[in-house]
Amino acid sequence: TYEIKKAKSISSSSTATCLCLENDFTTEFYLCGTTSNILCQKKGLEDPIFLTSDKVEVNNLEFTQIATTTPSIQINLKIDYKNPADRSEYRASVNATSTASLRSY
């Protein structure tokens, strides 16, 4: 949410699964990787940075602009622990929802 708060604006190229923020450069948040289940952040022309571990997979990522007068973004995220042996004691999942507003717009 820090990157959202310090952004100048939300880019019109943002989608429900890719958040594009405008500052001195564009910052993007999206799912990447060979199976598109890693949360990534990309700043300007830099290579993407993985924000999640290779031990988990992101199975839901949604960005919703919920206000325009004070631009605000709601983030819905579901992360599951990779459990290749499918052992019940290792099953873990988290659903998170958060909202952040731009401070300068």
CSV table of C-alpha atoms in Angstrom, one decimal:
chain,number,residue,atom,x,y,z
A,1,THR,CA,0.0,0.0,0.0
A,2,TYR,CA,3.0,2.3,0.4
A,3,GLU,CA,3.5,2.6,-3.4
A,4,ILE,CA,-0.2,3.4,-3.8
A,5,LYS,CA,-0.1,6.1,-1.1
A,6,LYS,CA,2.9,7.9,-2.7
A,7,ALA,CA,1.7,7.7,-6.3
A,8,LYS,CA,0.5,10.8,-8.1
A,9,SER,CA,-2.2,9.0,-10.0
A,10,ILE,CA,-3.7,5.7,-11.1
A,11,SER,CA,-3.0,5.1,-14.8
A,12,SER,CA,-5.9,4.5,-17.1
A,13,SER,CA,-4.1,1.4,-18.3
A,14,SER,CA,-4.8,-0.3,-15.0
A,15,THR,CA,-7.0,-3.4,-15.1
A,16,ALA,CA,-8.6,-5.6,-12.5
A,17,THR,CA,-5.5,-7.7,-12.5
A,18,CYS,CA,-2.7,-5.1,-13.1
A,19,LEU,CA,-2.4,-1.9,-11.1
A,20,CYS,CA,-0.4,0.8,-12.9
A,21,LEU,CA,0.6,3.8,-10.7
A,22,GLU,CA,2.1,7.0,-12.1
A,23,ASN,CA,4.9,8.9,-10.3
A,24,ASP,CA,8.2,10.0,-11.8
A,25,PHE,CA,7.9,6.6,-13.5
A,26,THR,CA,5.2,3.9,-13.8
A,27,THR,CA,5.0,1.2,-11.1
A,28,GLU,CA,3.0,-1.9,-11.9
A,29,PHE,CA,1.7,-4.7,-9.8
A,30,TYR,CA,0.6,-7.9,-11.5
A,31,LEU,CA,0.9,-11.7,-11.6
A,32,CYS,CA,3.9,-13.1,-13.4
A,33,GLY,CA,6.0,-16.2,-13.7
A,34,THR,CA,5.5,-19.2,-15.9
A,35,THR,CA,2.2,-20.1,-14.3
A,36,SER,CA,1.2,-16.5,-13.5
A,37,ASN,CA,1.0,-17.1,-9.8
A,38,ILE,CA,3.8,-14.9,-8.4
A,39,LEU,CA,3.0,-11.3,-7.3
A,40,CYS,CA,5.4,-9.0,-9.1
A,41,GLN,CA,6.3,-5.3,-8.9
A,42,LYS,CA,7.9,-3.5,-11.9
A,43,LYS,CA,9.2,0.1,-11.6
A,44,GLY,CA,9.8,1.9,-14.9
A,45,LEU,CA,12.1,0.0,-17.2
A,46,GLU,CA,13.6,-2.2,-14.4
A,47,ASP,CA,13.1,-6.0,-14.3
A,48,PRO,CA,10.2,-7.2,-12.3
A,49,ILE,CA,10.7,-8.0,-8.6
A,50,PHE,CA,9.0,-11.1,-7.1
A,51,LEU,CA,7.0,-10.0,-4.0
A,52,THR,CA,6.0,-13.5,-3.0
A,53,SER,CA,8.0,-16.6,-2.1
A,54,ASP,CA,8.4,-19.6,-4.4
A,55,LYS,CA,6.7,-21.6,-1.6
A,56,VAL,CA,3.4,-19.9,-2.2
A,57,GLU,CA,1.1,-19.2,-5.1
A,58,VAL,CA,-1.2,-16.3,-5.7
A,59,ASN,CA,-4.6,-17.7,-6.8
A,60,ASN,CA,-6.5,-14.4,-6.8
A,61,LEU,CA,-5.4,-10.8,-7.3
A,62,GLU,CA,-8.0,-8.1,-7.9
A,63,PHE,CA,-7.6,-4.3,-8.0
A,64,THR,CA,-10.7,-2.2,-7.8
A,65,GLN,CA,-10.8,1.6,-7.9
A,66,ILE,CA,-13.4,2.4,-5.2
A,67,ALA,CA,-13.2,6.2,-5.2
A,68,THR,CA,-12.2,8.9,-7.7
A,69,THR,CA,-12.4,12.2,-5.7
A,70,THR,CA,-9.6,10.9,-3.4
A,71,PRO,CA,-8.3,8.0,-5.6
A,72,SER,CA,-8.5,4.8,-3.6
A,73,ILE,CA,-7.7,1.2,-4.6
A,74,GLN,CA,-9.1,-1.9,-2.9
A,75,ILE,CA,-6.8,-5.0,-3.2
A,76,ASN,CA,-8.1,-8.5,-2.9
A,77,LEU,CA,-5.5,-11.2,-2.6
A,78,LYS,CA,-5.6,-15.0,-2.1
A,79,ILE,CA,-2.3,-16.8,-1.4
A,80,ASP,CA,-2.0,-20.6,-1.0
A,81,TYR,CA,0.9,-22.5,0.4
A,82,LYS,CA,2.3,-24.9,-2.2
A,83,ASN,CA,1.8,-28.4,-0.7
A,84,PRO,CA,3.2,-30.8,-3.3
A,85,ALA,CA,2.7,-33.8,-1.0
A,86,ASP,CA,-0.9,-32.7,-0.3
A,87,ARG,CA,-0.4,-33.3,3.4
A,88,SER,CA,-3.4,-31.9,5.3
A,89,GLU,CA,-1.2,-30.5,8.1
A,90,TYR,CA,0.6,-28.3,5.5
A,91,ARG,CA,-2.5,-26.9,3.9
A,92,ALA,CA,-2.6,-23.1,4.4
A,93,SER,CA,-4.3,-20.3,2.6
A,94,VAL,CA,-4.9,-16.6,3.3
A,95,ASN,CA,-7.5,-14.2,1.9
A,96,ALA,CA,-6.6,-10.6,2.4
A,97,THR,CA,-8.4,-7.3,1.5
A,98,SER,CA,-6.9,-3.9,1.9
A,99,THR,CA,-7.6,-0.4,0.8
A,100,ALA,CA,-5.1,2.4,0.1
A,101,SER,CA,-5.7,6.0,-1.0
A,102,LEU,CA,-3.3,8.3,-2.9
A,103,ARG,CA,-1.9,11.0,-0.7
A,104,SER,CA,-1.1,13.4,-3.5
A,105,TYR,CA,-3.3,13.6,-6.6
